[in-house]
CSV table of C-alpha atoms in Angstrom, one decimal:
chain,number,residue,atom,x,y,z
A,135,UNK,CA,58.6,62.8,-51.5
A,136,UNK,CA,59.6,66.3,-52.5
A,137,UNK,CA,57.0,68.1,-54.7
A,138,UNK,CA,59.4,68.0,-57.7
A,139,UNK,CA,59.4,64.2,-57.6
A,140,UNK,CA,55.7,64.0,-57.2
A,141,UNK,CA,55.2,66.2,-60.3
A,142,UNK,CA,57.6,64.0,-62.2
A,143,UNK,CA,55.7,60.9,-61.3
A,144,UNK,CA,52.4,62.6,-62.2
A,145,UNK,CA,53.6,63.6,-65.6
A,146,UNK,CA,55.2,60.2,-66.2
A,147,UNK,CA,51.8,58.6,-65.4
A,148,UNK,CA,50.0,60.9,-67.8
A,149,UNK,CA,52.5,60.1,-70.6
A,150,UNK,CA,52.0,56.4,-69.9
A,151,UNK,CA,48.2,56.7,-70.1
A,152,UNK,CA,48.5,58.5,-73.4
A,153,UNK,CA,50.7,55.6,-74.6
A,154,UNK,CA,47.8,53.4,-73.6
A,155,UNK,CA,45.5,55.3,-75.9
A,156,UNK,CA,44.0,57.9,-73.5
A,157,UNK,CA,44.8,60.9,-75.7
A,158,UNK,CA,42.9,63.5,-73.7
A,159,UNK,CA,44.8,62.9,-70.4
A,160,UNK,CA,46.8,65.9,-69.4
A,161,UNK,CA,45.5,67.9,-72.4
A,162,UNK,CA,48.7,67.3,-74.5
A,163,UNK,CA,47.7,64.1,-76.3
A,164,UNK,CA,45.3,65.9,-78.5
A,165,UNK,CA,48.2,67.2,-80.5
A,166,UNK,CA,49.3,63.7,-81.4
A,167,UNK,CA,47.8,61.8,-84.4
A,168,UNK,CA,49.3,58.5,-83.1
A,169,UNK,CA,47.4,58.2,-79.8
A,170,UNK,CA,45.9,54.8,-79.2
A,171,UNK,CA,47.9,53.0,-82.0
A,172,UNK,CA,50.4,51.3,-79.7
A,173,UNK,CA,49.9,48.0,-78.0
A,174,UNK,CA,51.6,48.0,-74.7
A,175,UNK,CA,52.8,44.7,-73.3
A,176,UNK,CA,50.5,43.4,-70.5
A,177,UNK,CA,53.4,42.8,-68.1
A,178,UNK,CA,54.4,46.4,-68.4
A,179,UNK,CA,50.9,47.6,-67.8
A,180,UNK,CA,50.6,45.5,-64.6
A,181,UNK,CA,54.0,46.5,-63.3
A,182,UNK,CA,53.4,50.2,-63.7
A,183,UNK,CA,49.9,49.8,-62.2
A,184,UNK,CA,51.4,48.1,-59.1
A,185,UNK,CA,54.0,50.8,-58.8
A,186,UNK,CA,51.4,53.6,-58.6
A,187,UNK,CA,49.2,51.5,-56.3
A,188,UNK,CA,52.2,51.3,-53.9
A,189,UNK,CA,52.9,55.0,-54.1
A,190,UNK,CA,49.2,55.8,-53.4
A,191,UNK,CA,49.1,53.4,-50.5
A,192,UNK,CA,52.1,55.1,-48.9
A,193,UNK,CA,50.4,58.5,-49.7
A,194,UNK,CA,53.5,59.5,-51.5
A,195,UNK,CA,51.0,60.5,-54.3
A,196,UNK,CA,47.5,61.7,-54.1
A,197,UNK,CA,44.6,60.3,-56.2
A,198,UNK,CA,44.3,63.8,-57.6
A,199,UNK,CA,47.0,62.8,-60.1
A,200,UNK,CA,44.0,61.1,-61.9
A,201,UNK,CA,42.1,64.4,-62.2
A,202,UNK,CA,42.4,64.5,-66.0
A,203,UNK,CA,41.2,60.9,-66.5
A,204,UNK,CA,37.7,60.4,-67.9
A,205,UNK,CA,36.9,57.1,-66.2
A,206,UNK,CA,33.5,56.7,-67.9
A,207,UNK,CA,35.2,56.2,-71.3
A,208,UNK,CA,38.7,54.7,-70.8
A,209,UNK,CA,39.9,52.3,-73.4
A,210,UNK,CA,40.7,48.6,-73.0
A,211,UNK,CA,44.4,49.0,-72.0
A,212,UNK,CA,43.8,51.8,-69.6
A,213,UNK,CA,40.8,49.9,-68.1
A,214,UNK,CA,43.2,47.0,-67.3
A,215,UNK,CA,45.7,49.4,-65.8
A,216,UNK,CA,43.2,51.0,-63.4
A,217,UNK,CA,41.7,47.6,-62.5
A,218,UNK,CA,45.1,46.3,-61.5
A,219,UNK,CA,46.1,49.6,-59.7
A,220,UNK,CA,42.9,49.9,-57.6
A,221,UNK,CA,42.7,46.2,-56.7
A,222,UNK,CA,46.4,46.2,-55.8
A,223,UNK,CA,45.7,49.3,-53.7
A,224,UNK,CA,43.0,47.4,-51.8
A,225,UNK,CA,45.1,44.3,-51.2
A,226,UNK,CA,48.0,46.4,-49.9
A,227,UNK,CA,45.5,47.7,-47.3
A,228,UNK,CA,44.0,44.3,-46.7
A,229,UNK,CA,41.8,44.7,-43.6
A,230,UNK,CA,43.6,43.4,-40.5
A,231,UNK,CA,42.6,46.1,-38.1
A,232,UNK,CA,40.6,49.3,-37.9
A,233,UNK,CA,43.8,51.2,-38.7
A,234,UNK,CA,44.0,49.5,-42.1
A,235,UNK,CA,40.5,50.7,-43.0
A,236,UNK,CA,41.2,54.2,-41.8
A,237,UNK,CA,44.5,54.4,-43.8
A,238,UNK,CA,42.6,53.3,-47.0
A,239,UNK,CA,39.8,55.7,-46.2
A,240,UNK,CA,42.4,58.6,-45.9
A,241,UNK,CA,43.8,57.7,-49.4
A,242,UNK,CA,40.4,58.3,-51.0
A,243,UNK,CA,39.2,61.1,-48.7
A,244,UNK,CA,42.1,63.3,-49.8
A,245,UNK,CA,40.6,63.2,-53.3
A,246,UNK,CA,37.1,64.5,-52.2
A,247,UNK,CA,38.1,68.0,-53.2
A,248,UNK,CA,37.5,67.1,-56.8
A,249,UNK,CA,33.9,65.8,-57.0
A,250,UNK,CA,34.0,65.2,-60.7
A,251,UNK,CA,36.9,62.9,-60.5
A,252,UNK,CA,35.3,61.1,-57.5
A,253,UNK,CA,32.1,60.5,-59.5
A,254,UNK,CA,34.2,59.0,-62.3
A,255,UNK,CA,36.1,56.7,-59.9
A,256,UNK,CA,32.9,55.4,-58.3
A,257,UNK,CA,31.5,54.8,-61.8
A,258,UNK,CA,34.6,52.8,-62.7
A,259,UNK,CA,34.4,50.8,-59.4
A,260,UNK,CA,30.7,50.0,-60.0
A,261,UNK,CA,31.3,48.8,-63.6
A,262,UNK,CA,34.8,47.4,-63.7
A,263,UNK,CA,36.4,46.8,-60.2
A,264,UNK,CA,33.8,45.4,-57.8
A,265,UNK,CA,33.4,42.2,-59.8
A,266,UNK,CA,36.7,42.3,-61.7
A,267,UNK,CA,37.6,39.0,-63.3
A,268,UNK,CA,41.3,39.7,-62.9
A,269,UNK,CA,41.0,39.3,-59.2
A,270,UNK,CA,41.8,36.0,-57.6
A,271,UNK,CA,38.9,34.3,-55.8
A,272,UNK,CA,40.6,34.7,-52.4
A,273,UNK,CA,40.9,38.5,-52.9
A,274,UNK,CA,37.4,39.3,-54.1
A,275,UNK,CA,36.1,40.0,-50.6
A,276,UNK,CA,39.0,42.3,-50.1
A,277,UNK,CA,38.2,44.2,-53.3
A,278,UNK,CA,34.5,44.6,-52.3
A,279,UNK,CA,35.7,45.8,-48.9
A,280,UNK,CA,37.9,48.4,-50.6
A,281,UNK,CA,35.1,49.6,-52.8
A,282,UNK,CA,32.9,50.0,-49.8
A,283,UNK,CA,35.5,52.1,-47.9
A,284,UNK,CA,36.1,54.2,-51.0
A,285,UNK,CA,32.4,54.9,-51.4
A,286,UNK,CA,32.3,56.1,-47.8
A,287,UNK,CA,35.1,58.5,-48.4
A,288,UNK,CA,34.0,59.9,-51.8
A,289,UNK,CA,30.9,62.0,-52.6
A,290,UNK,CA,28.9,59.6,-54.7
A,291,UNK,CA,26.0,60.3,-57.0
A,292,UNK,CA,23.4,59.5,-54.4
A,293,UNK,CA,25.1,61.5,-51.7
A,294,UNK,CA,22.9,64.6,-51.9
A,295,UNK,CA,19.6,62.6,-51.7
A,296,UNK,CA,20.8,60.4,-48.8
A,297,UNK,CA,22.3,63.4,-47.0
A,298,UNK,CA,19.0,65.3,-47.2
A,299,UNK,CA,17.2,62.3,-45.9
A,300,UNK,CA,19.7,61.8,-43.1
A,301,UNK,CA,19.8,65.5,-42.0
A,302,UNK,CA,16.0,66.2,-42.2
A,303,UNK,CA,14.0,63.1,-41.3
A,304,UNK,CA,13.0,63.2,-37.7
A,305,UNK,CA,13.5,66.9,-37.3
A,306,UNK,CA,11.0,69.7,-36.7
A,307,UNK,CA,10.8,72.7,-38.9
A,308,UNK,CA,11.4,75.6,-36.5
A,309,UNK,CA,11.6,78.4,-39.1
A,310,UNK,CA,10.5,79.0,-42.7
A,311,UNK,CA,11.4,81.7,-45.1
A,312,UNK,CA,9.7,81.7,-48.5
A,313,UNK,CA,10.3,84.1,-51.3
A,314,UNK,CA,7.4,86.0,-52.9
A,315,UNK,CA,7.3,84.0,-56.1
A,316,UNK,CA,3.9,82.8,-57.3
A,317,UNK,CA,5.5,81.1,-60.3
A,318,UNK,CA,7.8,78.8,-58.3
A,319,UNK,CA,5.1,78.3,-55.5
A,320,UNK,CA,2.4,77.5,-58.1
A,321,UNK,CA,0.1,80.4,-57.2
A,322,UNK,CA,0.5,80.2,-53.4
A,323,UNK,CA,1.7,83.2,-51.4
A,324,UNK,CA,4.9,83.1,-49.3
A,325,UNK,CA,2.8,83.6,-46.1
A,326,UNK,CA,0.6,80.6,-46.9
A,327,UNK,CA,3.6,78.3,-47.5
A,328,UNK,CA,5.3,79.5,-44.3
A,329,UNK,CA,2.2,78.9,-42.3
A,330,UNK,CA,1.7,75.4,-43.7
A,331,UNK,CA,5.3,74.2,-43.0
A,332,UNK,CA,6.1,75.9,-39.7
A,333,UNK,CA,6.2,73.4,-36.8
A,334,UNK,CA,5.9,70.3,-39.0
A,335,UNK,CA,8.2,67.3,-38.5
A,336,UNK,CA,9.9,65.6,-41.4
A,337,UNK,CA,9.0,61.9,-41.4
A,338,UNK,CA,10.3,60.6,-44.7
A,339,UNK,CA,11.6,61.5,-48.2
A,340,UNK,CA,10.9,60.2,-51.7
A,341,UNK,CA,11.5,60.7,-55.4
A,342,UNK,CA,9.9,59.8,-58.7
A,343,UNK,CA,11.1,61.1,-62.0
A,344,UNK,CA,11.8,64.8,-61.6
A,345,UNK,CA,9.6,65.1,-58.5
A,346,UNK,CA,11.1,65.0,-55.0
A,347,UNK,CA,9.3,65.3,-51.7
A,348,UNK,CA,9.6,65.5,-47.9
A,349,UNK,CA,6.8,63.8,-46.0
A,350,UNK,CA,5.6,65.9,-43.0
A,351,UNK,CA,3.6,65.3,-39.9
A,352,UNK,CA,-0.2,65.9,-39.9
A,353,UNK,CA,-0.3,64.1,-43.3
A,354,UNK,CA,1.3,66.9,-45.3
A,355,UNK,CA,4.0,66.7,-48.1
A,356,UNK,CA,6.4,69.2,-49.4
A,357,UNK,CA,6.7,68.6,-53.2
A,358,UNK,CA,9.6,70.0,-55.1
A,359,UNK,CA,10.1,69.8,-58.9
A,360,UNK,CA,13.7,70.8,-59.6
A,361,UNK,CA,13.2,71.6,-63.3
A,362,UNK,CA,16.4,72.6,-65.1
A,363,UNK,CA,18.0,74.8,-62.5
A,364,UNK,CA,16.6,73.9,-59.0
A,365,UNK,CA,18.9,72.6,-56.3
A,366,UNK,CA,18.9,71.7,-52.7
A,367,UNK,CA,21.6,73.1,-50.4
A,368,UNK,CA,22.5,72.2,-46.7
A,369,UNK,CA,24.5,74.7,-44.8
A,370,UNK,CA,28.0,73.5,-44.0
A,371,UNK,CA,27.9,70.7,-46.6
A,372,UNK,CA,29.9,70.7,-49.8
A,373,UNK,CA,27.6,71.1,-52.7
A,374,UNK,CA,28.0,68.5,-55.5
A,375,UNK,CA,26.6,70.3,-58.5
A,376,UNK,CA,24.2,68.0,-60.4
A,377,UNK,CA,24.2,70.3,-63.4
A,378,UNK,CA,26.4,72.9,-65.1
A,379,UNK,CA,23.8,75.5,-64.2
A,380,UNK,CA,24.2,75.7,-60.5
A,381,UNK,CA,24.5,78.1,-57.6
A,382,UNK,CA,27.9,78.4,-56.0
A,383,UNK,CA,27.1,78.8,-52.3
A,384,UNK,CA,30.6,79.4,-50.9
A,385,UNK,CA,30.4,80.9,-47.4
A,386,UNK,CA,27.2,82.9,-48.1
A,387,UNK,CA,23.9,81.8,-46.5
A,388,UNK,CA,21.2,81.8,-47.5
A,389,UNK,CA,22.5,81.2,-51.1
A,390,UNK,CA,21.6,83.5,-53.9
A,391,UNK,CA,18.3,82.7,-55.7
A,392,UNK,CA,16.9,81.0,-52.6
A,393,UNK,CA,13.2,80.4,-52.9
A,394,UNK,CA,12.6,78.4,-49.8
A,395,UNK,CA,14.7,78.1,-46.6
A,396,UNK,CA,14.0,75.7,-43.8
A,397,UNK,CA,15.5,75.7,-40.3
A,398,UNK,CA,15.4,72.2,-38.6
A,399,UNK,CA,17.3,72.8,-35.4
A,400,UNK,CA,21.0,72.5,-36.3
A,401,UNK,CA,20.2,71.8,-39.9
A,402,UNK,CA,19.4,74.6,-42.4
A,403,UNK,CA,18.2,73.7,-45.9
A,404,UNK,CA,17.6,76.0,-48.9
A,405,UNK,CA,16.0,75.4,-52.3
A,406,UNK,CA,17.5,77.6,-55.0
A,407,UNK,CA,16.3,78.2,-58.6
A,408,UNK,CA,17.9,81.0,-60.6
A,409,UNK,CA,15.6,80.6,-63.6
A,410,UNK,CA,12.3,79.9,-61.8
A,411,UNK,CA,11.8,76.7,-63.7
A,412,UNK,CA,11.2,74.5,-60.6
A,413,UNK,CA,8.0,74.2,-58.6
A,414,UNK,CA,7.3,74.0,-54.9
A,415,UNK,CA,3.9,72.7,-53.6
A,416,UNK,CA,2.5,71.8,-50.2
A,417,UNK,CA,0.1,68.8,-50.6
A,418,UNK,CA,-2.3,67.5,-48.1
A,419,UNK,CA,-1.8,63.7,-48.0
A,420,UNK,CA,0.7,61.2,-49.3
A,421,UNK,CA,2.9,62.8,-52.0
A,422,UNK,CA,2.9,59.6,-54.0
A,423,UNK,CA,-0.9,59.9,-54.3
A,424,UNK,CA,-0.8,63.5,-55.4
A,425,UNK,CA,-1.9,64.4,-59.0
A,426,UNK,CA,1.6,65.5,-60.0
A,427,UNK,CA,3.2,62.2,-58.9
A,428,UNK,CA,0.5,59.5,-59.3
A,429,UNK,CA,0.0,60.4,-63.0
A,430,UNK,CA,3.7,59.9,-63.8
A,431,UNK,CA,4.7,56.9,-65.9
A,432,UNK,CA,7.5,54.5,-65.1
A,433,UNK,CA,10.8,55.7,-63.9
A,434,UNK,CA,13.6,54.3,-66.2
A,435,UNK,CA,16.0,54.0,-63.3
A,436,UNK,CA,13.7,52.9,-60.4
A,437,UNK,CA,11.0,50.8,-62.0
A,438,UNK,CA,11.5,50.2,-65.8
A,439,UNK,CA,8.9,47.8,-67.4
A,440,UNK,CA,9.8,44.5,-68.8
A,441,UNK,CA,10.4,44.3,-72.6
A,442,UNK,CA,6.9,42.9,-73.4
A,443,UNK,CA,5.1,45.5,-71.4
A,444,UNK,CA,7.2,48.3,-72.8
A,445,UNK,CA,6.5,47.1,-76.4
A,446,UNK,CA,2.7,47.1,-75.6
A,447,UNK,CA,2.9,50.6,-74.1
A,448,UNK,CA,4.8,51.9,-77.2
A,449,UNK,CA,3.0,50.3,-80.1
A,450,UNK,CA,-0.5,51.2,-78.8
A,451,UNK,CA,0.3,54.9,-79.3
A,452,UNK,CA,-0.1,56.6,-82.7
A,453,UNK,CA,2.3,59.5,-82.2
A,454,UNK,CA,6.0,60.3,-82.9
A,455,UNK,CA,8.2,58.2,-80.6
A,456,UNK,CA,10.1,61.4,-79.5
A,457,UNK,CA,6.8,63.0,-78.4
A,458,UNK,CA,5.9,59.8,-76.5
A,459,UNK,CA,9.2,59.6,-74.6
A,460,UNK,CA,8.7,63.2,-73.4
A,461,UNK,CA,5.2,62.5,-72.0
A,462,UNK,CA,5.7,62.3,-68.3
A,463,UNK,CA,2.7,60.0,-67.9
A,464,UNK,CA,4.6,57.5,-70.1
A,465,UNK,CA,8.2,57.8,-68.8
A,466,UNK,CA,8.9,60.0,-65.8
A,467,UNK,CA,11.9,62.2,-65.8
A,468,UNK,CA,12.9,61.9,-69.5
A,469,UNK,CA,13.9,65.3,-70.9
A,470,UNK,CA,14.6,66.6,-74.3
A,471,UNK,CA,18.3,65.8,-74.6
A,472,UNK,CA,17.9,62.4,-73.0
A,473,UNK,CA,15.1,61.5,-75.4
A,474,UNK,CA,17.4,62.5,-78.4
A,475,UNK,CA,20.3,60.5,-76.9
A,476,UNK,CA,18.2,57.4,-76.4
A,477,UNK,CA,16.8,57.6,-80.0
A,478,UNK,CA,20.3,58.2,-81.5
A,479,UNK,CA,21.8,55.2,-79.7
A,480,UNK,CA,18.7,53.2,-80.7
A,481,UNK,CA,19.1,54.3,-84.4
A,482,UNK,CA,15.4,55.4,-84.5
A,483,UNK,CA,14.3,58.7,-86.0
A,484,UNK,CA,12.5,61.0,-83.5
A,485,UNK,CA,9.5,61.4,-85.9
A,486,UNK,CA,9.1,57.6,-86.4
A,487,UNK,CA,5.5,56.7,-85.4
A,488,UNK,CA,5.5,54.7,-82.1
A,489,UNK,CA,3.0,52.1,-83.4
A,490,UNK,CA,5.2,51.3,-86.4
A,491,UNK,CA,8.1,50.0,-84.3
A,492,UNK,CA,8.8,46.3,-84.3
A,493,UNK,CA,9.7,44.1,-81.4
A,494,UNK,CA,13.4,44.3,-82.0
A,495,UNK,CA,13.3,48.1,-82.1
A,496,UNK,CA,11.3,48.4,-78.9
A,497,UNK,CA,13.7,46.1,-77.1
A,498,UNK,CA,16.7,48.2,-78.2
A,499,UNK,CA,14.9,51.3,-77.3
A,500,UNK,CA,14.1,50.1,-73.7
A,501,UNK,CA,17.8,49.0,-73.3
A,502,UNK,CA,19.1,52.4,-74.3
A,503,UNK,CA,16.5,54.3,-72.3
A,504,UNK,CA,17.7,52.4,-69.1
A,505,UNK,CA,21.4,52.7,-70.1
A,506,UNK,CA,21.4,56.4,-70.8
A,507,UNK,CA,19.4,57.3,-67.7
A,508,UNK,CA,21.4,54.9,-65.5
A,509,UNK,CA,24.7,56.2,-66.8
A,510,UNK,CA,23.7,59.9,-66.2
A,511,UNK,CA,22.7,59.0,-62.6
A,512,UNK,CA,26.0,57.0,-62.0
A,513,UNK,CA,28.1,60.0,-63.0
A,514,UNK,CA,25.8,62.5,-61.2
A,515,UNK,CA,24.9,64.1,-64.6
A,516,UNK,CA,28.5,65.3,-65.0
A,517,UNK,CA,28.6,65.7,-68.8
A,518,UNK,CA,32.3,65.4,-69.1
A,519,UNK,CA,32.0,61.8,-67.9
A,520,UNK,CA,29.4,60.8,-70.5
A,521,UNK,CA,30.7,58.2,-73.0
A,522,UNK,CA,32.5,59.7,-76.0
A,523,UNK,CA,30.1,58.2,-78.5
A,524,UNK,CA,27.1,60.1,-77.1
A,525,UNK,CA,25.4,62.7,-79.3
A,526,UNK,CA,25.3,65.0,-76.3
A,527,UNK,CA,28.9,66.1,-76.8
A,528,UNK,CA,28.3,67.3,-80.4
A,529,UNK,CA,24.8,68.7,-80.6
A,530,UNK,CA,25.6,72.1,-79.0
A,531,UNK,CA,27.7,73.6,-81.8
A,532,UNK,CA,24.6,74.7,-83.6
A,533,UNK,CA,24.5,78.5,-84.2
A,534,UNK,CA,28.2,78.9,-83.6
A,535,UNK,CA,29.3,79.4,-87.2
A,536,UNK,CA,29.7,75.8,-88.1
A,537,UNK,CA,27.4,72.9,-88.9
A,538,UNK,CA,27.1,70.5,-86.1
A,539,UNK,CA,28.5,67.0,-86.8
A,540,UNK,CA,29.9,63.9,-85.2
A,541,UNK,CA,33.7,63.4,-85.2
A,542,UNK,CA,33.4,61.1,-88.2
A,543,UNK,CA,31.8,63.8,-90.3
A,544,UNK,CA,28.2,62.6,-90.1
A,545,UNK,CA,25.9,65.7,-90.0
A,546,UNK,CA,23.6,66.5,-87.1
A,547,UNK,CA,20.3,68.1,-88.2
A,548,UNK,CA,17.5,69.7,-86.1
A,549,UNK,CA,13.8,69.1,-86.7
A,550,UNK,CA,10.7,69.9,-84.7
A,551,UNK,CA,8.9,66.8,-83.5
A,552,UNK,CA,5.9,67.1,-81.1
A,553,UNK,CA,6.6,70.8,-80.7
A,554,UNK,CA,10.2,70.2,-79.5
A,555,UNK,CA,13.4,70.7,-81.3
A,556,UNK,CA,15.1,67.3,-81.9
A,557,UNK,CA,18.7,66.6,-82.8
A,558,UNK,CA,18.9,63.8,-85.4
A,559,UNK,CA,21.7,62.1,-87.4
A,560,UNK,CA,20.1,61.2,-90.8
A,561,UNK,CA,22.9,58.8,-91.7
A,562,UNK,CA,21.8,56.4,-89.0
A,563,UNK,CA,18.4,57.6,-88.0
A,564,UNK,CA,16.3,56.9,-91.1
A,565,UNK,CA,12.6,57.8,-91.0
A,566,UNK,CA,10.4,54.9,-92.4
A,567,UNK,CA,7.1,55.9,-94.0
A,568,UNK,CA,7.9,59.6,-93.3
A,569,UNK,CA,5.2,62.0,-92.2
A,570,UNK,CA,5.8,65.8,-92.5
A,571,UNK,CA,8.6,67.0,-90.3
A,572,UNK,CA,9.2,70.6,-89.7
A,573,UNK,CA,12.8,71.9,-89.9
A,574,UNK,CA,13.8,73.7,-86.8
A,575,UNK,CA,15.6,77.0,-87.0
A,576,UNK,CA,16.6,77.0,-83.4
A,577,UNK,CA,17.7,74.4,-80.9
A,578,UNK,CA,15.3,74.8,-77.9
A,579,UNK,CA,17.6,73.1,-75.5
A,580,UNK,CA,20.7,75.2,-75.6
A,581,UNK,CA,23.9,73.9,-74.2
A,582,UNK,CA,23.7,73.8,-70.3
A,583,UNK,CA,26.9,75.7,-69.8
A,584,UNK,CA,25.9,78.5,-72.2
A,585,UNK,CA,22.2,79.1,-71.5
A,586,UNK,CA,21.2,82.7,-71.5
A,587,UNK,CA,18.1,84.6,-70.7
A,588,UNK,CA,15.7,85.3,-73.5
A,589,UNK,CA,14.1,88.7,-73.8
A,590,UNK,CA,10.4,88.8,-73.8
A,591,UNK,CA,9.1,90.4,-76.9
């Protein structure tokens, strides 16, 4: 197809998606006050979806036409459209030979240039396509096959961790370069770190909460705490930014702000940390038994407790529930904005005493804790893919000349709980039996995209 026709088909799709209620697609629907009000006949949705599936299967169009779609929060009509489009795309490439699989792989691989969109597609596959009820029984194996091929072609949320494991385990560290930074290296000198790591072989990798480690030969472990701005980079591999604060490597090596660089034969790995909030430690023994890991509480994604155990863990503590959620020996990896999001979705005030919560509240709290953390992981912490109803999107307007509020006008206030600034919506988060709560004059956790260095007084 000539590029003119491709553009026409792309804009036609965006118009149709806006008609389905996706007002933010293409950036033009925001101007309309009627978005989402029309009910489009199902037959039309199905026919248009099949048309675009056919165009994608013939590679007349690229999946990049979906770059403006926020898959984590599509409405009901658009969800049906994409379910039909992707399942039809898979059945059109029904596996008969290796060539069928390679052709489908190429369709998705062409979209890998846009990691944010890829994370959204994989999120949509996991929640709405893999076990889609619209698919006939005979075609379900084909759909699962298609999801598997797409996952191989797209950079998914676990790609960075798996890639590091794949590229490092079994290799010997032949060279080490450590920066002179006693903050990041927890008091150790660069020479000490280099001497401990040089010549060791990487035998395994692991993670719990915000702690990540490489197990080394001679019973050593390299412990890394990423903090807010730490990242791992592998030379020659496209970096999938986990956060908005990230280091753009480009062609430069080692990257800017490198604290530790490891050579493992043909693999070179660098740990960067522009704000020095992460920590690097060399531990003698199993990392899981180290003080910084063994004292951690449950991981909401890896090993969440059952509702009864969670209720006991919560109600036996006489402290504000926000402060409890932030204690790493209670729930590993939960940070300030995640705790606020969980409490907002649970309709619980951050200052509510943990031991005052009833069984229904603790059950909702656990469900939301798992959901918020799992959703963040599924979309690789790409904030644009977070659900529209999350408090996250609206808490960052504080200090910009207007009072922060939700789209429906409900006000967002900031209070200090347990020494941390907390965002709270009083209209839905009511404090029962209130204890003194200090009003906060500043939001400690500034918006990730707009953090700035604070001067030391």
